[in-house]
Every structure is written in structure tokens, then in C-alpha cells.
mmCIF file of C-alpha atoms and ligand atoms in Angstrom:
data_model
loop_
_atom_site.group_PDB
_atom_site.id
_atom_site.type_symbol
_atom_site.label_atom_id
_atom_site.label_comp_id
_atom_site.label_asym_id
_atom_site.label_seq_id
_atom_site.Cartn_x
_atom_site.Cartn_y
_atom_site.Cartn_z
ATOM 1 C CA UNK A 554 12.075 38.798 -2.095
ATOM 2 C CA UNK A 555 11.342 37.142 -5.377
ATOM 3 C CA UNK A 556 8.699 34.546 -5.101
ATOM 4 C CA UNK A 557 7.777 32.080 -8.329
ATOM 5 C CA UNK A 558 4.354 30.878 -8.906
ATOM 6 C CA UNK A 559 3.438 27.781 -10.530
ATOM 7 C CA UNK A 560 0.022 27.547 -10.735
ATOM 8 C CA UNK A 561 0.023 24.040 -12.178
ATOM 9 C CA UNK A 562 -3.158 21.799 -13.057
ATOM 10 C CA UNK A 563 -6.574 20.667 -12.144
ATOM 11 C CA UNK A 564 -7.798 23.211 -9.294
ATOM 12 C CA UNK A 565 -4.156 24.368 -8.756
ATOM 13 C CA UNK A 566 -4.759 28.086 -10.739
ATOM 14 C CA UNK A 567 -7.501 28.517 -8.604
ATOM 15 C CA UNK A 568 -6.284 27.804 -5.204
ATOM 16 C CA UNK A 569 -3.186 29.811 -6.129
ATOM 17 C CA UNK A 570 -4.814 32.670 -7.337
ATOM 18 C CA UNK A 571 -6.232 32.773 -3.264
ATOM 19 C CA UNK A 572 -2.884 32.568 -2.146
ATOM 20 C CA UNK A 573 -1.340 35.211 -3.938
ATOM 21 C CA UNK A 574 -4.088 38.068 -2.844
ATOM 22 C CA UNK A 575 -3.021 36.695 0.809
ATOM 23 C CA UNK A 576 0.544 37.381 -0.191
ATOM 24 C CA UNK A 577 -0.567 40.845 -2.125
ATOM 25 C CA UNK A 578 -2.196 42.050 1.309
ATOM 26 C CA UNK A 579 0.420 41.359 3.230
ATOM 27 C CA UNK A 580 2.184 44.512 1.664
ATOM 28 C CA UNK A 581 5.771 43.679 1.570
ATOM 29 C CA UNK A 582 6.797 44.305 -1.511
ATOM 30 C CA UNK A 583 7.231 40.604 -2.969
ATOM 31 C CA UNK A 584 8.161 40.145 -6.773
ATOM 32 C CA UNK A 585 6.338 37.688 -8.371
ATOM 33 C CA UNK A 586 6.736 35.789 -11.326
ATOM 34 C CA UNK A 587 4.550 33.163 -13.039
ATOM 35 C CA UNK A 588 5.318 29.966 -14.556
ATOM 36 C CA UNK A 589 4.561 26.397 -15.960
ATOM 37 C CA UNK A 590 4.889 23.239 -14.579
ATOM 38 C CA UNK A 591 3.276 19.742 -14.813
ATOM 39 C CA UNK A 592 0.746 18.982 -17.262
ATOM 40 C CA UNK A 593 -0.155 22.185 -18.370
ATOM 41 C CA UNK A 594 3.815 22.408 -19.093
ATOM 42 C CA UNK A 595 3.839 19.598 -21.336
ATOM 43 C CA UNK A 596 0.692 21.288 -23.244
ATOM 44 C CA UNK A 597 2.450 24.058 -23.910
ATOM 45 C CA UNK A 598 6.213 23.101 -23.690
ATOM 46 C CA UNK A 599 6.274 19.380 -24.286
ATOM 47 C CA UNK A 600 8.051 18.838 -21.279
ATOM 48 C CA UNK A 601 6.895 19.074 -17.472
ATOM 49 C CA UNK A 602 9.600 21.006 -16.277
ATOM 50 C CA UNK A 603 11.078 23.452 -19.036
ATOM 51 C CA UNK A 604 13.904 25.706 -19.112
ATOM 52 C CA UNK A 605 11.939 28.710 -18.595
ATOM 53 C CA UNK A 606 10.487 27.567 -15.367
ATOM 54 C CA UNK A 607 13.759 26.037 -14.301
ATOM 55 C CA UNK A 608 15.828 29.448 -14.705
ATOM 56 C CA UNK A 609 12.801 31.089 -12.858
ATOM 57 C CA UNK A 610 12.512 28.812 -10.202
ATOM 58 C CA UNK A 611 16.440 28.652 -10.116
ATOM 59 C CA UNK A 612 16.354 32.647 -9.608
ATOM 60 C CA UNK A 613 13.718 32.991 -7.180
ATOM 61 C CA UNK A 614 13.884 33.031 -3.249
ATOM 62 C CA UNK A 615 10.952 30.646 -3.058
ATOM 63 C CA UNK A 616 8.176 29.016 -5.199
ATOM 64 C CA UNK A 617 4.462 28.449 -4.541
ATOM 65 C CA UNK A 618 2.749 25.660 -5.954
ATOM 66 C CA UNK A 619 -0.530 24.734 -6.933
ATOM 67 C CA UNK A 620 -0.790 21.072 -7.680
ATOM 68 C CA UNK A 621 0.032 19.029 -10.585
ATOM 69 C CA UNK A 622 -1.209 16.473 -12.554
ATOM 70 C CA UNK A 623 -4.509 14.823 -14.076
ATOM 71 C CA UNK A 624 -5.896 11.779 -15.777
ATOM 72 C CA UNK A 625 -5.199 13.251 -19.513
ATOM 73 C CA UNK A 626 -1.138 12.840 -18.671
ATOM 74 C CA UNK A 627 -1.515 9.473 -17.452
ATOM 75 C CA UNK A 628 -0.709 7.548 -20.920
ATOM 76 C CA UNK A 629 2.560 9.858 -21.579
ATOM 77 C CA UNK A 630 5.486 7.643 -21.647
ATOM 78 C CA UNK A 631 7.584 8.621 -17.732
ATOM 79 C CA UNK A 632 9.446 11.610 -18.415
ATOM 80 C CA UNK A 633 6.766 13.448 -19.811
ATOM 81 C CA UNK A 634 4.491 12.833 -16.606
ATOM 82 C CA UNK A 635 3.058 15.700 -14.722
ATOM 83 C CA UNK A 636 5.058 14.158 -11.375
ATOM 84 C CA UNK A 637 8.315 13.856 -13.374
ATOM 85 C CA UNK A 638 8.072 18.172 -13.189
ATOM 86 C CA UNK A 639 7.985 17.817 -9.569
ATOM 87 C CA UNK A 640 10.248 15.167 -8.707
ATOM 88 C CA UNK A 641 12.537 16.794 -11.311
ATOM 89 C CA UNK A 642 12.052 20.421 -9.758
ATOM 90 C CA UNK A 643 12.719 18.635 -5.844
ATOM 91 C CA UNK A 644 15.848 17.447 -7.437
ATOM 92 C CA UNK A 645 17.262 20.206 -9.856
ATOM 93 C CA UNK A 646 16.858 22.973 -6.632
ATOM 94 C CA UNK A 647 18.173 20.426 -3.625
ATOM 95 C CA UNK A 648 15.098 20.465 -1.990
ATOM 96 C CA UNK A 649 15.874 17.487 0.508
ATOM 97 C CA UNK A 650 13.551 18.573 3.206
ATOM 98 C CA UNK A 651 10.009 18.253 3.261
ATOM 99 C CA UNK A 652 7.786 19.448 5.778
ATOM 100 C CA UNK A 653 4.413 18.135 6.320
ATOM 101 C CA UNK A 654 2.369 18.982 9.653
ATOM 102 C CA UNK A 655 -0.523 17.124 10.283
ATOM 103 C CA UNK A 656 -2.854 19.478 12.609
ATOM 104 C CA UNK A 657 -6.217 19.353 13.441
ATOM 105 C CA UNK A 658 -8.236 22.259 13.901
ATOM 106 C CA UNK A 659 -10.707 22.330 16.685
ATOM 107 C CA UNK A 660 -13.539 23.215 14.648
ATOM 108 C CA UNK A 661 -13.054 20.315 12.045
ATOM 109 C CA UNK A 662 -12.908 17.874 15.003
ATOM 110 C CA UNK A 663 -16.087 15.864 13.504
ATOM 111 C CA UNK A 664 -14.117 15.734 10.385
ATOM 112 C CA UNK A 665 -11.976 12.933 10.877
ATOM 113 C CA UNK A 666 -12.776 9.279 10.620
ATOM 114 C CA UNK A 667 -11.396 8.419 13.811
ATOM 115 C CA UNK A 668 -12.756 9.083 17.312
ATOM 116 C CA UNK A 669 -12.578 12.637 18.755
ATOM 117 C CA UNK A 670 -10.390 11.243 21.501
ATOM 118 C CA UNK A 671 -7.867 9.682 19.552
ATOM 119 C CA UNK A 672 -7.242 12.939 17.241
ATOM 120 C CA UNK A 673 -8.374 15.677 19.392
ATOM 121 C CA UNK A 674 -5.511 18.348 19.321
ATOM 122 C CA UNK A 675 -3.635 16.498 16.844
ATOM 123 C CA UNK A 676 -0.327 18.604 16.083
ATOM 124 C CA UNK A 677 2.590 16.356 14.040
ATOM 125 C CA UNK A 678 4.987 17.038 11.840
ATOM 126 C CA UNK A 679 6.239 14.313 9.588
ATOM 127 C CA UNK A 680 9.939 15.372 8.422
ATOM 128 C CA UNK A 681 9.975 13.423 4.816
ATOM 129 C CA UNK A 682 13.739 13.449 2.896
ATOM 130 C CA UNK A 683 12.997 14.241 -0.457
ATOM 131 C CA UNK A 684 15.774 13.902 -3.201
ATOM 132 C CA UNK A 685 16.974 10.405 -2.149
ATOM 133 C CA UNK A 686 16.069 6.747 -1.605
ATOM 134 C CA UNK A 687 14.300 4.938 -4.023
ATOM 135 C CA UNK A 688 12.431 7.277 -5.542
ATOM 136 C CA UNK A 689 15.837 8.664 -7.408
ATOM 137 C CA UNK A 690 18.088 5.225 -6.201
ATOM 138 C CA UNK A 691 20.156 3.847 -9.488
ATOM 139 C CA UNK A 692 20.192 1.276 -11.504
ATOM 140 C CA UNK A 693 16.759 1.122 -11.934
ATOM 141 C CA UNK A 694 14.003 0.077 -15.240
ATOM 142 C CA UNK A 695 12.629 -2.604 -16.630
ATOM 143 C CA UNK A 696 14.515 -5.483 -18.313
ATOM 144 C CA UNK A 697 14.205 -9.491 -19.748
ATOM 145 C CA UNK A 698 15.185 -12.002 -17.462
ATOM 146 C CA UNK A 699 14.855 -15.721 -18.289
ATOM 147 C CA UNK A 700 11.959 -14.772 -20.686
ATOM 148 C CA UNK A 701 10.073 -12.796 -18.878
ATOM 149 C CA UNK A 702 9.910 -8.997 -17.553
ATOM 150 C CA UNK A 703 11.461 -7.813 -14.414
ATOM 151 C CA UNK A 704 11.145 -4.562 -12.489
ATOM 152 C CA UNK A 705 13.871 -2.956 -10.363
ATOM 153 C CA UNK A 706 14.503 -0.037 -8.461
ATOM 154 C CA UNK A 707 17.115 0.904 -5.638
ATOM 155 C CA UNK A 708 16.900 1.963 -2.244
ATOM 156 C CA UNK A 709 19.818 3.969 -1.792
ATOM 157 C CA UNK A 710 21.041 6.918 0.926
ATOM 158 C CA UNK A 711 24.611 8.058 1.776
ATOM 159 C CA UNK A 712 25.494 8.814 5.478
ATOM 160 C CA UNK A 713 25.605 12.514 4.594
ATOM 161 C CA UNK A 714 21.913 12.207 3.186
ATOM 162 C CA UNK A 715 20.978 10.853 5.949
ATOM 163 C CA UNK A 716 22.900 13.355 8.404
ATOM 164 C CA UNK A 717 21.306 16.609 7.065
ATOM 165 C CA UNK A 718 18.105 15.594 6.589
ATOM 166 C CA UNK A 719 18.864 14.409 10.518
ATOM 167 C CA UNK A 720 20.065 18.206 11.611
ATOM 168 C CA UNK A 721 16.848 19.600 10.445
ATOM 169 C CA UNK A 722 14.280 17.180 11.740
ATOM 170 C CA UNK A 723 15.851 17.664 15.690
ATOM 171 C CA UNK A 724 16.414 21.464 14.910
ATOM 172 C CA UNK A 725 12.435 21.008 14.213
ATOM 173 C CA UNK A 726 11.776 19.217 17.526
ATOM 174 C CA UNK A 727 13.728 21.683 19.610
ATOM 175 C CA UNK A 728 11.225 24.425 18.873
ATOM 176 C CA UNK A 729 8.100 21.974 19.590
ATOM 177 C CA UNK A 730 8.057 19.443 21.713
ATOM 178 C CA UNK A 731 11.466 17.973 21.593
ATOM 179 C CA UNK A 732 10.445 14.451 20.579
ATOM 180 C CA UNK A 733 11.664 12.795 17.600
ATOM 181 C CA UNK A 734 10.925 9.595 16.241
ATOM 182 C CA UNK A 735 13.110 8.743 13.275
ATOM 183 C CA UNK A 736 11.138 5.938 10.883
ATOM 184 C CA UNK A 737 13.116 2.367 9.387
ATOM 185 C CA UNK A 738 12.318 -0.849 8.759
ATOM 186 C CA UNK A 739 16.277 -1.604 9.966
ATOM 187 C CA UNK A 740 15.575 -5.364 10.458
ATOM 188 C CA UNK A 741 15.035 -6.252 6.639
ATOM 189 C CA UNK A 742 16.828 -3.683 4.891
ATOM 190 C CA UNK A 743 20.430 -2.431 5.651
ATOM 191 C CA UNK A 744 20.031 0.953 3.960
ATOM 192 C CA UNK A 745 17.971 1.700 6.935
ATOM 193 C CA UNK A 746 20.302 -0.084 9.438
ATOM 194 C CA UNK A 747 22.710 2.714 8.063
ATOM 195 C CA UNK A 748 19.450 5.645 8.441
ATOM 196 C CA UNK A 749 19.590 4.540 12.216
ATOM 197 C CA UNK A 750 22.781 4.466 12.736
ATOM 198 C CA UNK A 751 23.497 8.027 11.586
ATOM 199 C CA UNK A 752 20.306 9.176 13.140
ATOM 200 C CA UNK A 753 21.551 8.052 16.787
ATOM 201 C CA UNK A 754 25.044 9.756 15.972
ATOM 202 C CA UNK A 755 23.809 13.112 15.113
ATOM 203 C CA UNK A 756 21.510 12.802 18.250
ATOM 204 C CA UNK A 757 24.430 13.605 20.056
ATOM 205 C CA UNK A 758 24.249 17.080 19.633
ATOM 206 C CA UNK A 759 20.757 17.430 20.528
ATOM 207 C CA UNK A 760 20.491 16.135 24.017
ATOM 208 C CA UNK A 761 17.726 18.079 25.053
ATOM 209 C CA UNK A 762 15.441 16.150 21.817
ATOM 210 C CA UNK A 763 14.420 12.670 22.938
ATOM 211 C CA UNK A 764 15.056 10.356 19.972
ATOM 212 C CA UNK A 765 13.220 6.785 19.347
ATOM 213 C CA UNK A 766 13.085 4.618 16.611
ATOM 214 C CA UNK A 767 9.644 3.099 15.143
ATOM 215 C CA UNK A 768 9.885 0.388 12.374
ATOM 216 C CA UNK A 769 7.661 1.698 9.542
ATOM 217 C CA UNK A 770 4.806 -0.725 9.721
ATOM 218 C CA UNK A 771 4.352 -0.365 13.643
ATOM 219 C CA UNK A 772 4.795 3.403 12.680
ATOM 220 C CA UNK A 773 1.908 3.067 10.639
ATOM 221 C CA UNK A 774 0.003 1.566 12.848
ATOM 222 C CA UNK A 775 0.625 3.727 15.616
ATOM 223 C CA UNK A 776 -0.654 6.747 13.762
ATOM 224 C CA UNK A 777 -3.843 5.482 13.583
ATOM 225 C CA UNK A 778 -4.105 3.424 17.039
ATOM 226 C CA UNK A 779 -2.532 6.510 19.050
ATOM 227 C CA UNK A 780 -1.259 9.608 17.013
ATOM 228 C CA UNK A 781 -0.808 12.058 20.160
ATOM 229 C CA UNK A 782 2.133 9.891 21.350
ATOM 230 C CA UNK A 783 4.482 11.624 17.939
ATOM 231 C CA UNK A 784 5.598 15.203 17.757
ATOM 232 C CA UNK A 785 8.251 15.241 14.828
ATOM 233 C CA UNK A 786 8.854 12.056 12.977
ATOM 234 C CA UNK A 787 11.697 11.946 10.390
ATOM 235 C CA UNK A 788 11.952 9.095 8.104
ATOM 236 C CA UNK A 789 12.793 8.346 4.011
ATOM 237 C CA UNK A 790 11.642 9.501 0.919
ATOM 238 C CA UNK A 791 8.819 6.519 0.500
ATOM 239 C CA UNK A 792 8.253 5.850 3.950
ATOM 240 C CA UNK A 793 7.138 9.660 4.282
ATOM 241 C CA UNK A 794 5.365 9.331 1.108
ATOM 242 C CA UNK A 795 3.173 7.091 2.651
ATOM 243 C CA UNK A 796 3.473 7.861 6.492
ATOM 244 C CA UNK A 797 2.474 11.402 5.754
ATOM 245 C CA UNK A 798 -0.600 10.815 3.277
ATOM 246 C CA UNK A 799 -1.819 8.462 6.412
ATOM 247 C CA UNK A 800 -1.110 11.204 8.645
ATOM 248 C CA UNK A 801 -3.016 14.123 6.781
ATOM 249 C CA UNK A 802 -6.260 11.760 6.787
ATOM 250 C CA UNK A 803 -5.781 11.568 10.631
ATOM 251 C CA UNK A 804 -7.593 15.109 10.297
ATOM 252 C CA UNK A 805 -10.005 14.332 8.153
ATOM 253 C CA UNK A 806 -9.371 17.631 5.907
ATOM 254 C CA UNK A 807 -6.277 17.322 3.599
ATOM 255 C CA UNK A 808 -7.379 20.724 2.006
ATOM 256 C CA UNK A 809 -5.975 22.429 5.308
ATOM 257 C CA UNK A 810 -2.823 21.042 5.120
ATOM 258 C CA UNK A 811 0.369 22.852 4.056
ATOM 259 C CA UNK A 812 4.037 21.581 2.941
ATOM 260 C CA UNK A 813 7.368 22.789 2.673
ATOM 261 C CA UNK A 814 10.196 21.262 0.712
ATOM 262 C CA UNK A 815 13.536 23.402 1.730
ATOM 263 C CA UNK A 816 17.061 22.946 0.781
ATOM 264 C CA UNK A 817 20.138 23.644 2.381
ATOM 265 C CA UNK A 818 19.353 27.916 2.832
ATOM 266 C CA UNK A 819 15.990 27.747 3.323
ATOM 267 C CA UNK A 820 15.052 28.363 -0.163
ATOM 268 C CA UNK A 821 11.866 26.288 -0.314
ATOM 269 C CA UNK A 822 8.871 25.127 -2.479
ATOM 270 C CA UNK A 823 5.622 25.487 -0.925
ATOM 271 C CA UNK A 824 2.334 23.580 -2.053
ATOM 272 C CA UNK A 825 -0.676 22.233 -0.216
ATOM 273 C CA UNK A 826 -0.639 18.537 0.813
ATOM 274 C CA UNK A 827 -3.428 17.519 -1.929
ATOM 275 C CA UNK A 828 -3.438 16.959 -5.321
ATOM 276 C CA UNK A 829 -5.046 18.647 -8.288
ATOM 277 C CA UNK A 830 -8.685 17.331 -7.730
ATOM 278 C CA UNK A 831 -9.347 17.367 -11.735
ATOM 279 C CA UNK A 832 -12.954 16.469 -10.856
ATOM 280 C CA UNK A 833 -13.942 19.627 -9.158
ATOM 281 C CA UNK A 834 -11.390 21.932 -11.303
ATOM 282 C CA UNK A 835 -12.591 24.860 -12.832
ATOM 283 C CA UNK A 836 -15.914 25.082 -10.477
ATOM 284 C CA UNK A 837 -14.803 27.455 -7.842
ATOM 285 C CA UNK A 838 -15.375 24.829 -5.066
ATOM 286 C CA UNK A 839 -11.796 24.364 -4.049
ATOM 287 C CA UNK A 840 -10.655 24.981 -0.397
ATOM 288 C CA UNK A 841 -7.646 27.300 -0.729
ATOM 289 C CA UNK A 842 -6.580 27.612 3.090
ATOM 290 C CA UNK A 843 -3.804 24.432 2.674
ATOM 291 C CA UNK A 844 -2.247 26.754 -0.523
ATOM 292 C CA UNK A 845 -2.819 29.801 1.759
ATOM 293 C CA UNK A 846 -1.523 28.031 4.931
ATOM 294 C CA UNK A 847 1.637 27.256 2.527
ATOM 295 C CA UNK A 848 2.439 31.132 2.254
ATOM 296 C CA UNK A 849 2.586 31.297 5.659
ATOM 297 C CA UNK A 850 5.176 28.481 6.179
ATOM 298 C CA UNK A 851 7.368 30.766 3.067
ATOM 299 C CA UNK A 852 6.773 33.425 5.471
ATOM 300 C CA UNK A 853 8.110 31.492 8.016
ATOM 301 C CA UNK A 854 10.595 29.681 6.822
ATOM 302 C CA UNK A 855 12.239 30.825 3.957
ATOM 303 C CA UNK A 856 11.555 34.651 4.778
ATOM 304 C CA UNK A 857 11.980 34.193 8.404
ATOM 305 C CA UNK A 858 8.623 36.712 8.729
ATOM 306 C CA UNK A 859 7.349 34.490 12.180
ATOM 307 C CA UNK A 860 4.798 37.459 12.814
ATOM 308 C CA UNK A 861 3.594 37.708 9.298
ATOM 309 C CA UNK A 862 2.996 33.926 9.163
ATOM 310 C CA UNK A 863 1.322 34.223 12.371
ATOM 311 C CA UNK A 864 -0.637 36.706 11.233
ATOM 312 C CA UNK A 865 -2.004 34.763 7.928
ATOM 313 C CA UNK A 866 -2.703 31.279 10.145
ATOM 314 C CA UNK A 867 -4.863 33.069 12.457
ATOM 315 C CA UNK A 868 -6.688 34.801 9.905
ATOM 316 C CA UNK A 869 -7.343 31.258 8.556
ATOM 317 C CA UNK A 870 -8.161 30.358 12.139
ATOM 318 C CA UNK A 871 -10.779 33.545 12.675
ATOM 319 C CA UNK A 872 -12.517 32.216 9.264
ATOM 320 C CA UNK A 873 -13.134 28.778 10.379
ATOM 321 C CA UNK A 874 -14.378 30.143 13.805
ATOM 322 C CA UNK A 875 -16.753 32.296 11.857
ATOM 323 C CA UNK A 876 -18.071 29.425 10.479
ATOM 324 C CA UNK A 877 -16.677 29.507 6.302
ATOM 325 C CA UNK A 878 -16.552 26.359 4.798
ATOM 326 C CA UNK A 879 -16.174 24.927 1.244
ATOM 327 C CA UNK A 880 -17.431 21.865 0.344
ATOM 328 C CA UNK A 881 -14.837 19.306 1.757
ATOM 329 C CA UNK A 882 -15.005 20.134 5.345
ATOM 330 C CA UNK A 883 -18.680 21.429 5.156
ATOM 331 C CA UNK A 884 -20.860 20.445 7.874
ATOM 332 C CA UNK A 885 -25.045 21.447 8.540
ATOM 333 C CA UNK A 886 -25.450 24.752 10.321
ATOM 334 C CA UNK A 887 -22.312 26.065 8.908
ATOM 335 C CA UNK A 888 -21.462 28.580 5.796
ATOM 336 C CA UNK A 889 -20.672 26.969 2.482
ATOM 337 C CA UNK A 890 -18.630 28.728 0.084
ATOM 338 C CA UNK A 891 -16.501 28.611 -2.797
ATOM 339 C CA UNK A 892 -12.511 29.479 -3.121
ATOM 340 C CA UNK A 893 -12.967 32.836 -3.782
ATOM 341 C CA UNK A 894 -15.525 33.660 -1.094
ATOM 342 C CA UNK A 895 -13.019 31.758 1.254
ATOM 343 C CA UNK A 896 -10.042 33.908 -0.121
ATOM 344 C CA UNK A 897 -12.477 37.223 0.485
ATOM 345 C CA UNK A 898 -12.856 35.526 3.782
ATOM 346 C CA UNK A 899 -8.883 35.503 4.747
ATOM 347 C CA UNK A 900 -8.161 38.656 3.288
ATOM 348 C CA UNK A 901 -11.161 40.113 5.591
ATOM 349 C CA UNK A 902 -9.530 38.247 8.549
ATOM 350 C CA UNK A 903 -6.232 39.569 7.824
ATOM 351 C CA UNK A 904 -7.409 43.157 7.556
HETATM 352 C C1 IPM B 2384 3.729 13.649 -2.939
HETATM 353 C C2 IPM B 2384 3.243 12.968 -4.185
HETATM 354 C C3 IPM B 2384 4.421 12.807 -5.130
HETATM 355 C C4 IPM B 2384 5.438 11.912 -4.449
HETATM 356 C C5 IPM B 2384 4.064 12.266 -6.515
HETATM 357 C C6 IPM B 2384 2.991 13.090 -7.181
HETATM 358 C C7 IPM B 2384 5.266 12.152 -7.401
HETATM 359 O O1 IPM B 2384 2.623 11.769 -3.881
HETATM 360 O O2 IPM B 2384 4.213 14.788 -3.023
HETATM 361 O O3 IPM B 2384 3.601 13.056 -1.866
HETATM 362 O O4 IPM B 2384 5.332 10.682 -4.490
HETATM 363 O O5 IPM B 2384 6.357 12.457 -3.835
HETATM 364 MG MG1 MG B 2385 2.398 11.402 -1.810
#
């Protein structure tokens, strides 16, 4: 079981380091390797995503992220961007599925923005594709037109795009709660006439799933009006982009929330739902649990370890019962600490 670690920027090498003791305790003889990606790549390599990490990556049974990126990137011409490593590392490994639950933990109820009623119990999972639509859609740039500069990109997905990103969104529902709401905007743009279309023909072999459609602005209104009405919700590379950043605010604490991007076998990249944070990096006032809650998805999904998964999200659970909390979903009366008190914390819980 060979695992690759990319540490990444901002608060990333921190909130990984956390996640690897979690992974250390566990005892099951993972091999881990480290490597570069992102800005702290193109430091030392030039390039976001260099061969070195690439063969690693290629090589290894799954990858744990930190988080990339940070504000001394930001004037780099495009391919030299921190993102371009991740987009590019989505792309190079097939990693078309991306897994983002959105669940709110009892004890961070007062943590959202919205009322307690409207997000109590909050459990979704947005299903985002990841290696098409316009993110990676060609032609795209930047050219002259009739004196003056024009910007175009393309929203592009095939049928069979569409189709397995499909089979693993109502494979997802059948082991929840069987709904599925699959996201368009079919009556302006035909590329998503075609995502409905497909999605309603591979419903066919999932009778026991309840599909409906939701065009993306009444989706994204719906999240916020009445969230509890979704259970899985599958929908295109920007439309998840967006849907799923909405959806992680629903509870209030994006630094509990976990991701998986898998490809075809399960191989799969695993990072928290946040960024880097470069204003808090380097303090040792991170929250770690959505990096730690990302081993357990590897564990789950890639590994196919349900009870050692298990075993890491309650530990996670059993810390914020006993009252640990780092700075972002502090409240009075309870225990503030830093990453690597919170990492003790787990690793205490686990034991
Ligand atoms: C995400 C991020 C990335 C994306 C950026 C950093 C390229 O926003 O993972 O959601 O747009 O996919
Ligand atoms: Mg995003």
C-alpha cells in the first residue's frame, strides 16, 4: 500500500504532518513517500507539477494532499500557477471523480450561518466530475477581434464522460439514501441537454436510486433555502466547483471537510476541502481533522479498510465531544488548541 504525500503550501505541511501520525498509528504497514507540488514546486522545480512528483504519484496507490497555492504565485504567467499542479495532477492520473460530503457535526451546530433548523443533521455529498467541461474544454485563450480582446473557453463533455461519472454518483446513492439529483442548466446550454440525457439513461440500471434533475441556479438556491431535501447530487466540473464551495459553508466549518478525487480503480487523491490559508501558515493554528478526515475516505475508498476509516472518523468525533477546538470552529467554554495538540488529540482517541 504505497501512499504519496504532497504536503504542498501555506498551512498544507502542517495539516499533513497530523495526518500522517493518524496514518502511522493505524499500524498497517503503509509506504510513504514525499513529494512537491504547487508553489513550493515551482520554488524548487520551476514547474508546479514536475516529473519527480508525477512518476511518484503515477506509482503510488493513493496520494494525500495538503493544499496548494498562495498570493506570491499569483503574478506567474498560467502554467506556472500553483492550481495548474493540481488541475494538471487531476488530469495526468484520470481522476474524474470527486467526492465532496458536506456534513455537519452536532457539536458545531452554532457554527453555521444559517438557522439550526435548516442545517441540523446536514449529511450531502456533492459528486463533482473533475477532468472535463470547461475547465479542460478546447479551443480556448485569448485573442484580437475587431480591435479589441476577447476571451473564450469551451464547455465540452462526451456521452461517455458523462456516463461514468453517472455509474459512480448512483453507486454512491445506493449505499446512502438512494436519492440523486443530477445538476444542469439544460435550458440554455446543450452540453447539458446531453449531461441529462445520459444521466436518465444510465438511471436505468439503478431503479432502486430516485433520480431528479435541478437546474444549477435553483440548485443553488435550494442549498441554502432547504439543504436536507439532497442526499447525493452529481453535476459538472464548474457547477460542482461552485455548488460544493456553497455547500461546505452550509456547515459553517470548511476545516472539517474531506475530498476524494478517484479514477476509474479507485486510485484516488485525497485533500481537505480548504485551501492553503497563507495567513495563518506556519503558526500552528490550523485545524487538521478535514486532512485527517481525508485518510479516512483513502481508507475507505481506495483501500477498501471500512473499519479502519470508521475507526479514524470517530476518533475525530470523540475529540470534538471532548470539547478540542482550534481556532476556526472555537466557541466560549470550549478547549482551544493548535494542530498539533488536535493531532495528539486524534491519535489519543484512536488509541
Ligand atoms: C477546487 C479549487 C480548484 C478548482 C482550483 C484551486 C483550481 O477551487 O478544488 O475546488 O477550481 O477545481
Ligand atoms: Mg473550488
Amino acid at each position: 500500500m504505497k501512499i504519496c504525500v504532497l504536503p504542498g503550501d501555506g498551512i498544507g505541511p502542517e495539516i499533513t504532518a497530523e495526518a500522517v501520525r493518524v496514518l502511522q498509528a493505524l499500524d498497517l504497514r503503509f509506504e510513504m513517500e514525499e513529494g512537491l507540488l504547487g508553489g513550493c514546486a515551482v520554488d524548487a522545480c520551476d514547474t508546479p507539477y514536475p516529473e519527480a512528483t508525477r512518476n511518484l504519484a503515477r506509482a503510488a496507490d493513493a496520494i494525500l494532499l495538503g493544499a496548494v497555492g498562495g498570493q506570491q504565485w499569483d503574478g506567474l504567467p498560467r502554467e506556472k500557477r500553483p492550481e495548474r499542479g493540481l488541475l494538471g495532477i487531476r488530469k495526468d492520473l484520470n481522476l474524474f471523480a470527486n467526492l465532496r460530503p458536506a456534513i455537519l457535526y452536532p457539536e458545531l451546530a452554532n457554527a453555521s450561518t444559517l438557522k439550526p433548523e435548516v442545517v441540523a443533521g446536514l449529511d450531502i455529498l456533492i459528486i463533482r466530475e473533475l477532468t472535463g467541461d470547461i475547465y479542460f474544454g478546447q479551443p480556448r485563450g485569448l485573442r484580437e477581434e475587431n480591435g479589441e480582446r476577447v476571451g473564450f473557453n469551451t464547455m465540452v463533455y462526451s456521452e461517455s464522460e458523462i456516463r461514468r461519472i453517472g455509474h459512480v454518483a448512483f453507486q454512491a446513492a445506493q449505499k446512502r439514501g438512494r436519492k440523486l439529483c443530477s445538476v444542469d442548466k439544460m435550458n440554455v446550454l446543450e452540453c447539458t441537454q446531453l449531461w441529462r440525457d445520459v444521466m436518465i439513461e444510465v438511471s436505468k440500471a439503478y431503479p432502486d436510486v430516485e433520480l431528479t434533475h435541478m437546474l444549477v441556479d435553483n440548485a443553488a438556491m435550494q442549498l441554502v433555502k432547504a439543504p436536507k431535501q439532497f442526499d447525493v447530487m452529481v453535476t459538472g466540473n464548474m457547477f460542482g466547483d461552485i455548488l460544493s464551495d456553497e455547500a461546505s459553508m452550509l456547515t459553517g466549518s470548511i476545516g472539517m471537510l474531506p475530498s476524494a478525487s478517484l479514477d476509474e480503480k479507485n486510485k484516488g487523491l485525497y485533500e481537505p476541502s480548504h485551501g492553503s490559508a497563507p495567513d495563518i501558515a506556519g503558526r500552528g493554528i490550523a485545524n487538521p481533522l478535514a486532512t485527517i478526515l481525508s485518510v479516512a475516505m483513502m481508507l475507505r475508498y481506495t483501500f477498501g479498510l471500512e473499519e479502519q476509516a470508521l475507526r479514524v472518523e470517530n476518533a475525530v468525533k470523540k475529540v470534538l465531544a471532548g470539547g478540542y477546538r482550534t481556532g476556526d470552529i472555537y466557541e466560549r467554554g470550549m478547549l482551544k488548541v493548535g494542530t498539533k495538540e488536535m493531532g495528539d488529540a486524534v491519535l489519543a482517541a484512536l488509541a
